[in-house]
Every structure is written in structure tokens, then in C-alpha cells.
mmCIF file of C-alpha atoms and ligand atoms in Angstrom:
data_model
loop_
_atom_site.group_PDB
_atom_site.id
_atom_site.type_symbol
_atom_site.label_atom_id
_atom_site.label_comp_id
_atom_site.label_asym_id
_atom_site.label_seq_id
_atom_site.Cartn_x
_atom_site.Cartn_y
_atom_site.Cartn_z
ATOM 1 C CA UNK A 497 45.638 256.875 131.634
ATOM 2 C CA UNK A 498 42.203 255.746 130.843
ATOM 3 C CA UNK A 499 42.700 254.046 127.413
ATOM 4 C CA UNK A 500 39.961 255.639 125.371
ATOM 5 C CA UNK A 501 38.259 259.218 124.765
ATOM 6 C CA UNK A 502 34.423 259.874 123.841
ATOM 7 C CA UNK A 503 32.665 263.140 121.931
ATOM 8 C CA UNK A 504 29.210 264.287 121.123
ATOM 9 C CA UNK A 505 28.118 266.886 119.271
ATOM 10 C CA UNK A 506 24.565 268.376 118.833
ATOM 11 C CA UNK A 507 23.060 270.756 116.418
ATOM 12 C CA UNK A 508 19.733 271.535 118.256
ATOM 13 C CA UNK A 509 16.136 269.482 118.375
ATOM 14 C CA UNK A 510 13.206 270.332 116.620
ATOM 15 C CA UNK A 511 10.696 269.184 113.437
ATOM 16 C CA UNK A 512 13.637 268.457 111.081
ATOM 17 C CA UNK A 513 11.676 267.573 108.091
ATOM 18 C CA UNK A 514 12.156 270.981 106.127
ATOM 19 C CA UNK A 515 16.234 270.050 105.897
ATOM 20 C CA UNK A 516 14.946 266.555 104.382
ATOM 21 C CA UNK A 517 12.671 268.481 102.171
ATOM 22 C CA UNK A 518 15.472 271.050 101.018
ATOM 23 C CA UNK A 519 17.939 268.599 100.569
ATOM 24 C CA UNK A 520 20.303 270.000 103.346
ATOM 25 C CA UNK A 521 21.045 267.040 105.283
ATOM 26 C CA UNK A 522 24.328 266.329 103.832
ATOM 27 C CA UNK A 523 25.517 270.151 104.864
ATOM 28 C CA UNK A 524 24.678 269.215 108.235
ATOM 29 C CA UNK A 525 26.344 265.640 108.007
ATOM 30 C CA UNK A 526 29.297 266.943 106.642
ATOM 31 C CA UNK A 527 29.663 269.992 108.951
ATOM 32 C CA UNK A 528 28.946 267.495 112.343
ATOM 33 C CA UNK A 529 31.506 265.204 110.217
ATOM 34 C CA UNK A 530 34.586 267.519 110.099
ATOM 35 C CA UNK A 531 34.364 268.951 113.356
ATOM 36 C CA UNK A 532 34.151 266.048 115.204
ATOM 37 C CA UNK A 533 37.271 264.860 112.829
ATOM 38 C CA UNK A 534 38.938 267.448 114.466
ATOM 39 C CA UNK A 535 37.518 267.179 117.940
ATOM 40 C CA UNK A 536 38.974 263.762 117.895
ATOM 41 C CA UNK A 537 42.175 264.517 116.758
ATOM 42 C CA UNK A 538 42.399 267.379 119.745
ATOM 43 C CA UNK A 539 41.370 263.936 122.336
ATOM 44 C CA UNK A 540 43.695 261.671 120.951
ATOM 45 C CA UNK A 541 46.863 263.651 121.338
ATOM 46 C CA UNK A 542 46.052 264.056 124.992
ATOM 47 C CA UNK A 543 43.977 267.320 124.711
ATOM 48 C CA UNK A 544 41.407 267.819 127.599
ATOM 49 C CA UNK A 545 37.286 267.236 127.618
ATOM 50 C CA UNK A 546 37.037 270.826 128.661
ATOM 51 C CA UNK A 547 39.439 271.866 125.552
ATOM 52 C CA UNK A 548 37.687 269.699 123.270
ATOM 53 C CA UNK A 549 34.059 270.767 124.159
ATOM 54 C CA UNK A 550 35.270 274.668 123.653
ATOM 55 C CA UNK A 551 36.800 273.847 120.524
ATOM 56 C CA UNK A 552 33.947 272.180 119.317
ATOM 57 C CA UNK A 553 31.176 274.344 120.625
ATOM 58 C CA UNK A 554 33.333 276.987 118.824
ATOM 59 C CA UNK A 555 33.275 275.719 115.670
ATOM 60 C CA UNK A 556 29.821 274.863 115.401
ATOM 61 C CA UNK A 557 29.465 278.854 116.607
ATOM 62 C CA UNK A 558 31.399 279.634 113.384
ATOM 63 C CA UNK A 559 28.886 277.639 110.831
ATOM 64 C CA UNK A 560 26.007 279.535 110.323
ATOM 65 C CA UNK A 561 24.067 276.664 110.200
ATOM 66 C CA UNK A 562 23.561 276.578 113.286
ATOM 67 C CA UNK A 563 21.538 278.773 115.869
ATOM 68 C CA UNK A 564 24.779 280.039 117.906
ATOM 69 C CA UNK A 565 27.374 282.759 117.409
ATOM 70 C CA UNK A 566 26.917 283.651 113.653
ATOM 71 C CA UNK A 567 23.435 282.564 112.103
ATOM 72 C CA UNK A 568 21.748 283.024 115.897
ATOM 73 C CA UNK A 569 18.199 283.473 115.740
ATOM 74 C CA UNK A 570 17.052 287.133 116.272
ATOM 75 C CA UNK A 571 14.960 288.778 119.201
ATOM 76 C CA UNK A 572 11.912 290.498 119.011
ATOM 77 C CA UNK A 573 13.760 293.536 118.182
ATOM 78 C CA UNK A 574 15.604 291.458 115.185
ATOM 79 C CA UNK A 575 18.716 291.331 117.384
ATOM 80 C CA UNK A 576 21.316 288.618 118.352
ATOM 81 C CA UNK A 577 21.692 288.133 122.014
ATOM 82 C CA UNK A 578 23.921 285.105 122.582
ATOM 83 C CA UNK A 579 23.575 282.649 125.817
ATOM 84 C CA UNK A 580 26.686 279.873 126.697
ATOM 85 C CA UNK A 581 28.026 277.818 129.195
ATOM 86 C CA UNK A 582 30.714 275.215 129.885
ATOM 87 C CA UNK A 583 31.786 273.075 132.706
ATOM 88 C CA UNK A 584 34.734 271.261 134.264
ATOM 89 C CA UNK A 585 33.386 267.662 135.829
ATOM 90 C CA UNK A 586 37.072 267.297 137.083
ATOM 91 C CA UNK A 587 36.159 270.233 140.095
ATOM 92 C CA UNK A 588 32.726 271.297 138.852
ATOM 93 C CA UNK A 589 34.332 274.857 137.829
ATOM 94 C CA UNK A 590 31.860 276.401 134.937
ATOM 95 C CA UNK A 591 31.368 280.126 133.276
ATOM 96 C CA UNK A 592 28.889 281.496 131.394
ATOM 97 C CA UNK A 593 28.079 284.396 129.939
ATOM 98 C CA UNK A 594 24.263 285.807 128.674
ATOM 99 C CA UNK A 595 22.462 287.810 126.753
ATOM 100 C CA UNK A 596 25.852 288.910 125.262
ATOM 101 C CA UNK A 597 25.922 290.512 122.010
ATOM 102 C CA UNK A 598 29.355 291.277 119.257
ATOM 103 C CA UNK A 599 31.756 288.350 120.957
ATOM 104 C CA UNK A 600 32.851 286.510 118.251
ATOM 105 C CA UNK A 601 32.583 283.160 120.226
ATOM 106 C CA UNK A 602 30.277 283.282 122.914
ATOM 107 C CA UNK A 603 31.878 279.798 124.203
ATOM 108 C CA UNK A 604 35.433 281.183 124.498
ATOM 109 C CA UNK A 605 33.965 283.946 126.785
ATOM 110 C CA UNK A 606 32.374 281.356 128.870
ATOM 111 C CA UNK A 607 35.710 279.755 128.893
ATOM 112 C CA UNK A 608 37.720 282.966 130.279
ATOM 113 C CA UNK A 609 34.726 283.181 133.100
ATOM 114 C CA UNK A 610 35.415 279.761 134.442
ATOM 115 C CA UNK A 611 39.885 280.472 134.207
ATOM 116 C CA UNK A 612 40.292 284.128 134.737
ATOM 117 C CA UNK A 613 37.187 285.106 137.222
ATOM 118 C CA UNK A 614 35.932 284.244 140.737
ATOM 119 C CA UNK A 615 32.397 284.455 139.241
ATOM 120 C CA UNK A 616 30.017 281.690 137.225
ATOM 121 C CA UNK A 617 28.222 284.144 134.926
ATOM 122 C CA UNK A 618 28.162 287.539 133.676
ATOM 123 C CA UNK A 619 26.301 289.157 131.639
ATOM 124 C CA UNK A 620 25.138 292.204 129.165
ATOM 125 C CA UNK A 621 27.366 294.859 129.082
ATOM 126 C CA UNK A 622 30.012 293.380 131.749
ATOM 127 C CA UNK A 623 30.439 290.720 129.973
ATOM 128 C CA UNK A 624 31.460 292.532 127.098
ATOM 129 C CA UNK A 625 33.656 294.898 129.551
ATOM 130 C CA UNK A 626 35.274 291.508 130.247
ATOM 131 C CA UNK A 627 35.584 290.173 127.081
ATOM 132 C CA UNK A 628 37.974 293.005 125.839
ATOM 133 C CA UNK A 629 39.722 292.178 128.846
ATOM 134 C CA UNK A 630 40.254 288.821 127.518
ATOM 135 C CA UNK A 631 41.548 290.391 124.177
ATOM 136 C CA UNK A 632 38.952 288.060 122.148
ATOM 137 C CA UNK A 633 37.506 289.367 119.286
ATOM 138 C CA UNK A 634 34.167 291.105 118.518
ATOM 139 C CA UNK A 635 32.627 291.338 115.060
ATOM 140 C CA UNK A 636 30.124 293.801 113.639
ATOM 141 C CA UNK A 637 26.558 293.023 113.990
ATOM 142 C CA UNK A 638 26.030 292.053 110.838
ATOM 143 C CA UNK A 639 28.515 289.153 111.185
ATOM 144 C CA UNK A 640 25.664 287.030 112.857
ATOM 145 C CA UNK A 641 22.438 287.757 110.944
ATOM 146 C CA UNK A 642 21.979 285.843 108.020
ATOM 147 C CA UNK A 643 19.388 285.778 105.319
ATOM 148 C CA UNK A 644 17.496 282.830 106.752
ATOM 149 C CA UNK A 645 17.215 283.832 110.314
ATOM 150 C CA UNK A 646 15.953 286.955 109.208
ATOM 151 C CA UNK A 647 12.862 285.688 107.162
ATOM 152 C CA UNK A 648 12.617 283.220 110.194
ATOM 153 C CA UNK A 649 12.048 286.252 112.203
ATOM 154 C CA UNK A 650 9.590 288.229 110.470
ATOM 155 C CA UNK A 651 7.457 284.942 110.373
ATOM 156 C CA UNK A 652 7.548 284.733 114.067
ATOM 157 C CA UNK A 653 6.790 288.693 113.987
ATOM 158 C CA UNK A 654 3.652 288.194 112.287
ATOM 159 C CA UNK A 655 1.906 285.729 114.522
ATOM 160 C CA UNK A 656 3.550 287.368 117.568
ATOM 161 C CA UNK A 657 5.104 283.891 118.593
ATOM 162 C CA UNK A 658 8.104 282.756 119.852
ATOM 163 C CA UNK A 659 9.583 279.320 118.784
ATOM 164 C CA UNK A 660 12.385 276.354 118.938
ATOM 165 C CA UNK A 661 14.481 277.118 115.542
ATOM 166 C CA UNK A 662 13.754 274.051 114.435
ATOM 167 C CA UNK A 663 10.084 274.008 115.115
ATOM 168 C CA UNK A 664 6.674 274.185 113.268
ATOM 169 C CA UNK A 665 9.242 273.625 109.918
ATOM 170 C CA UNK A 666 8.377 276.386 107.499
ATOM 171 C CA UNK A 667 11.309 276.385 104.538
ATOM 172 C CA UNK A 668 13.539 278.626 106.530
ATOM 173 C CA UNK A 669 14.103 276.893 109.379
ATOM 174 C CA UNK A 670 17.316 275.163 109.352
ATOM 175 C CA UNK A 671 19.158 275.643 112.184
ATOM 176 C CA UNK A 672 19.437 275.024 115.871
ATOM 177 C CA UNK A 673 21.753 275.439 119.103
ATOM 178 C CA UNK A 674 24.903 273.632 119.898
ATOM 179 C CA UNK A 675 26.674 271.626 122.400
ATOM 180 C CA UNK A 676 29.514 269.638 123.496
ATOM 181 C CA UNK A 677 30.337 266.641 125.768
ATOM 182 C CA UNK A 678 33.387 264.976 126.138
ATOM 183 C CA UNK A 679 35.210 262.507 128.022
ATOM 184 C CA UNK A 680 39.446 262.899 127.448
ATOM 185 C CA UNK A 681 41.668 259.839 127.903
ATOM 186 C CA UNK A 682 42.225 260.761 131.803
ATOM 187 C CA UNK A 683 38.794 260.038 131.944
ATOM 188 C CA UNK A 684 37.570 263.716 132.870
ATOM 189 C CA UNK A 685 34.320 265.156 131.486
ATOM 190 C CA UNK A 686 33.280 268.029 130.249
ATOM 191 C CA UNK A 687 30.089 270.137 128.765
ATOM 192 C CA UNK A 688 28.987 273.150 126.771
ATOM 193 C CA UNK A 689 26.302 274.694 125.257
ATOM 194 C CA UNK A 690 25.719 277.634 122.840
ATOM 195 C CA UNK A 691 22.885 279.347 121.779
ATOM 196 C CA UNK A 692 21.261 282.393 120.214
ATOM 197 C CA UNK A 693 18.058 281.254 122.462
ATOM 198 C CA UNK A 694 14.884 281.193 120.745
ATOM 199 C CA UNK A 695 13.557 282.757 117.842
ATOM 200 C CA UNK A 696 11.380 286.340 118.431
ATOM 201 C CA UNK A 697 12.294 286.041 122.385
ATOM 202 C CA UNK A 698 11.856 289.177 124.520
ATOM 203 C CA UNK A 699 14.864 291.773 124.750
ATOM 204 C CA UNK A 700 17.159 290.447 127.971
ATOM 205 C CA UNK A 701 15.310 286.729 127.659
ATOM 206 C CA UNK A 702 17.926 284.210 129.257
ATOM 207 C CA UNK A 703 17.347 280.574 128.409
ATOM 208 C CA UNK A 704 18.793 277.334 130.252
ATOM 209 C CA UNK A 705 22.139 277.154 127.999
ATOM 210 C CA UNK A 706 23.924 279.247 130.323
ATOM 211 C CA UNK A 707 22.422 277.736 133.449
ATOM 212 C CA UNK A 708 24.488 275.441 135.130
ATOM 213 C CA UNK A 709 22.752 272.180 135.522
ATOM 214 C CA UNK A 710 19.509 273.527 133.293
ATOM 215 C CA UNK A 711 21.285 273.234 130.068
ATOM 216 C CA UNK A 712 24.757 271.993 130.913
ATOM 217 C CA UNK A 713 26.205 270.097 133.630
ATOM 218 C CA UNK A 714 29.515 267.541 133.982
ATOM 219 C CA UNK A 715 30.695 266.020 136.823
ATOM 220 C CA UNK A 716 32.974 263.001 136.775
ATOM 221 C CA UNK A 717 31.479 261.165 139.450
ATOM 222 C CA UNK A 718 28.390 260.721 136.856
ATOM 223 C CA UNK A 719 27.981 262.265 133.518
ATOM 224 C CA UNK A 720 28.512 265.724 131.349
ATOM 225 C CA UNK A 721 25.251 266.717 129.645
ATOM 226 C CA UNK A 722 24.080 269.539 126.942
ATOM 227 C CA UNK A 723 20.435 270.471 126.254
ATOM 228 C CA UNK A 724 18.344 271.697 123.784
ATOM 229 C CA UNK A 725 14.711 272.431 123.280
ATOM 230 C CA UNK A 726 12.490 275.002 125.370
ATOM 231 C CA UNK A 727 14.886 276.889 127.800
ATOM 232 C CA UNK A 728 12.073 277.664 129.940
ATOM 233 C CA UNK A 729 11.308 273.645 130.565
ATOM 234 C CA UNK A 730 14.621 272.872 131.343
ATOM 235 C CA UNK A 731 15.208 275.734 133.616
ATOM 236 C CA UNK A 732 12.296 274.601 135.206
ATOM 237 C CA UNK A 733 12.884 271.077 135.431
ATOM 238 C CA UNK A 734 16.869 271.669 136.100
ATOM 239 C CA UNK A 735 16.978 269.033 133.215
ATOM 240 C CA UNK A 736 20.788 268.477 133.042
ATOM 241 C CA UNK A 737 21.481 268.157 136.860
ATOM 242 C CA UNK A 738 18.375 265.525 136.777
ATOM 243 C CA UNK A 739 19.937 263.602 134.527
ATOM 244 C CA UNK A 740 23.021 263.681 136.665
ATOM 245 C CA UNK A 741 21.099 262.848 139.354
ATOM 246 C CA UNK A 742 19.926 259.530 137.875
ATOM 247 C CA UNK A 743 23.613 258.489 137.331
ATOM 248 C CA UNK A 744 24.439 259.020 140.771
ATOM 249 C CA UNK A 745 21.373 258.150 143.044
ATOM 250 C CA UNK A 746 20.081 255.380 140.561
ATOM 251 C CA UNK A 747 23.232 254.090 139.365
ATOM 252 C CA UNK A 748 21.503 254.468 135.744
ATOM 253 C CA UNK A 749 24.098 253.973 132.402
ATOM 254 C CA UNK A 750 24.090 257.331 130.053
ATOM 255 C CA UNK A 751 21.011 256.076 127.712
ATOM 256 C CA UNK A 752 18.757 255.036 130.878
ATOM 257 C CA UNK A 753 19.491 258.453 132.467
ATOM 258 C CA UNK A 754 19.180 260.246 128.985
ATOM 259 C CA UNK A 755 15.518 258.601 128.469
ATOM 260 C CA UNK A 756 14.824 259.168 132.137
ATOM 261 C CA UNK A 757 15.575 262.686 131.530
ATOM 262 C CA UNK A 758 13.102 263.299 129.260
ATOM 263 C CA UNK A 759 10.295 261.382 130.382
ATOM 264 C CA UNK A 760 10.428 263.519 133.319
ATOM 265 C CA UNK A 761 10.938 266.387 131.099
ATOM 266 C CA UNK A 762 7.564 265.879 129.024
ATOM 267 C CA UNK A 763 5.578 264.491 132.254
ATOM 268 C CA UNK A 764 6.112 267.269 134.639
ATOM 269 C CA UNK A 765 5.937 270.135 131.875
ATOM 270 C CA UNK A 766 4.964 268.618 128.556
ATOM 271 C CA UNK A 767 8.740 269.638 127.407
ATOM 272 C CA UNK A 768 10.007 269.713 124.221
ATOM 273 C CA UNK A 769 13.737 269.208 123.406
ATOM 274 C CA UNK A 770 16.830 266.668 123.542
ATOM 275 C CA UNK A 771 19.609 265.793 125.541
ATOM 276 C CA UNK A 772 23.242 264.590 124.758
ATOM 277 C CA UNK A 773 24.691 262.758 127.379
ATOM 278 C CA UNK A 774 28.703 260.916 128.137
ATOM 279 C CA UNK A 775 28.903 259.005 131.500
ATOM 280 C CA UNK A 776 32.322 258.371 133.091
ATOM 281 C CA UNK A 777 32.706 254.987 130.974
ATOM 282 C CA UNK A 778 32.808 257.236 127.715
ATOM 283 C CA UNK A 779 29.148 255.506 126.811
ATOM 284 C CA UNK A 780 27.303 258.086 124.775
ATOM 285 C CA UNK A 781 23.261 258.564 124.605
ATOM 286 C CA UNK A 782 20.850 260.638 123.412
ATOM 287 C CA UNK A 783 17.234 261.357 124.024
ATOM 288 C CA UNK A 784 14.958 264.047 122.804
ATOM 289 C CA UNK A 785 10.851 264.567 122.838
ATOM 290 C CA UNK A 786 11.023 266.795 119.647
ATOM 291 C CA UNK A 787 10.398 264.643 116.414
ATOM 292 C CA UNK A 788 14.091 264.828 115.525
ATOM 293 C CA UNK A 789 17.434 265.896 116.780
ATOM 294 C CA UNK A 790 20.941 266.508 115.041
ATOM 295 C CA UNK A 791 23.706 265.061 116.780
ATOM 296 C CA UNK A 792 27.048 262.815 116.281
ATOM 297 C CA UNK A 793 29.347 260.952 118.453
ATOM 298 C CA UNK A 794 32.899 258.653 118.951
ATOM 299 C CA UNK A 795 32.293 256.394 122.136
ATOM 300 C CA UNK A 796 35.004 255.323 123.228
ATOM 301 C CA UNK A 797 37.760 255.861 120.622
ATOM 302 C CA UNK A 798 35.386 254.133 117.955
ATOM 303 C CA UNK A 799 33.713 255.206 115.317
ATOM 304 C CA UNK A 800 32.730 258.540 113.941
ATOM 305 C CA UNK A 801 29.028 258.520 113.479
ATOM 306 C CA UNK A 802 26.785 261.384 113.006
ATOM 307 C CA UNK A 803 22.757 261.489 112.867
ATOM 308 C CA UNK A 804 19.885 263.518 111.653
ATOM 309 C CA UNK A 805 17.057 261.584 113.572
HETATM 310 N N1 LIG B 2130 17.294 276.113 124.464
HETATM 311 C C1 LIG B 2130 17.807 277.245 123.787
HETATM 312 C C2 LIG B 2130 16.745 278.259 125.065
HETATM 313 O O1 LIG B 2130 16.126 278.056 124.876
HETATM 314 C C3 LIG B 2130 17.220 277.268 122.567
HETATM 315 C C4 LIG B 2130 17.627 275.649 122.050
HETATM 316 O O2 LIG B 2130 17.628 274.803 122.638
HETATM 317 O O3 LIG B 2130 17.297 275.862 120.619
HETATM 318 O O4 LIG B 2130 17.572 279.542 124.644
#
């Protein structure tokens, strides 16, 4: 058994000045801290990295502060459609769901796809039917919709634009896509990402979060990655896999690979977003091209740290 574990979670990337202005920074820090504390307990007891990332992602989904599960952003019709994925670095097993509604925890459904289906991704109505088979709780539409999201959506509708949750901060922007990466005591890596997508997105649009290699990736030989930002840019650069490739082919550390990945994202597609990374030694890293990112970590069983950077 390895003697230490690592855990990292994020709550999205973007322009975060509004959070400081509104004084809601403490709320985010407290939320990250409590989830990391509970994640620590799970991993300390010998829980798997896969269980830890699912657990943390579900807790972040339940918190309306973030753009995932309850509190998801709204699409062009003012509806919530969610994407999520989870990956096990041990054997590259993965599960993903896209454009789903009603399911309380999309990440739990992604985990069911991984564990109980022969597929990697299920979408829309088929995914919902599968959720019933897995006995996952569904919620009414209004469970997911919070008032700040409706204001944010109305703003976006006025200009006809789409935007990142945290982008171009108006007073209503204070939430974000979520993700978790972990290394357990046995040295296994896992990653999870979950989102409502981008504000005012086209109906049926699927972002990077549920795409293995784009918004999420984990391989015990390299690292675990969860991404946030403009999904189309992460899809086109296959950024999470790119970061793992930097580790695999160039022997980069987690931090070097996160930095190189974000440089690549900017150079290739002028991309906006961020990543959290844990490598196989348990080192934690972050990189972002947005002015801010919300995240927290426990590196190699050490101190719990949270940052709104
Ligand atoms: N990556 C997400 C998407 O494009 C959005 C985000 O990270 O905020 O769906």
C-alpha cells in the first residue's frame, strides 16, 4: 500500500471578481473545505479513488453554488441539461452521460454506466431509462433551477450570447462547473467532471465534460485530470488526454503538464478554462487561462487547502 492519498476538487474557472465583490468567497471556501474533509475521511479509511471522486462530485452537484446538478445553468429554452463523466485510472474504465434531465446526481448515473453497462456513454432519454433501472433518484425540474441562474440566463438571452458560467462577471455570475481527481492509498487514480454546460447553450449541445480525454481523463500510469472552461475548445484539443500525454511521453510532473496543457489550449484555440491534475506520485497541480479558478486540494495526505485564485 502506498502511504498517502491525494484529492483535488474544483468549482469552475472564469472571472471571479464578482464573487469577491459580493463577499461570497467565504461560502465557496467553506463548501470546498467541508467536501474535502469528508473526502479525506473516505480515502484515509482505504476508500478507492473512484469512490472518492464520485462522492465529491455528487456533493458539489448538490450544492447550488455550482453549475452542476442543482444550480446548473440554463439552455436556450431556459431548461437544465446536464453532462457528467467518471474514469478509473486502474483499467481506463469510464462512464459518461450527456444532455440528461431530472437525474439528481448525473455523476452517479455516469458511475452506473461504468459499473453496470457495456458502454461508455448514454445520452438523453436512454440515459434516463437506464437511471430507472439503476434506481437513481429523479427530481422535478424546479429542483435544479435556482434564481440566480434564471437572472443569468435572461441576461444572456438579451444579448443572444452563450457564455461560461463565471465569464464576464455580472452580479449574477457566481457559480461553476465541478470536478474531482484523486489518488487512493493503493496508488490508483480517478477523475470526475459534471456540469450544466454553458449559459444559453443550444438545446442538445454537449460539452467537453462527458467526453473522455477532453473534459476528464485518468490513467494510473500518468495522471488524473478534470477540466472546466469552454467545452468546444477542450473537445477540439482533447486537452485532458493531451495533459496525460505530456506526462507519458515527456515525463512531465503534474504541474509542468498542467501548465503545458493550458499553454497548448491558448496557443491552438485561444482557449479559456482550467484544469486540476494529480499525478501518479500524488502531486497536485492546477492551470488556468481564465483570470480565476475555484479549487481545493489535499496533497499526499497533507494539509487541506482551498483557493479562489
Ligand atoms: N466545460 C463546460 C462545458 O463547456 C463548462 C464549464 O466548465 O463551465 O460544458
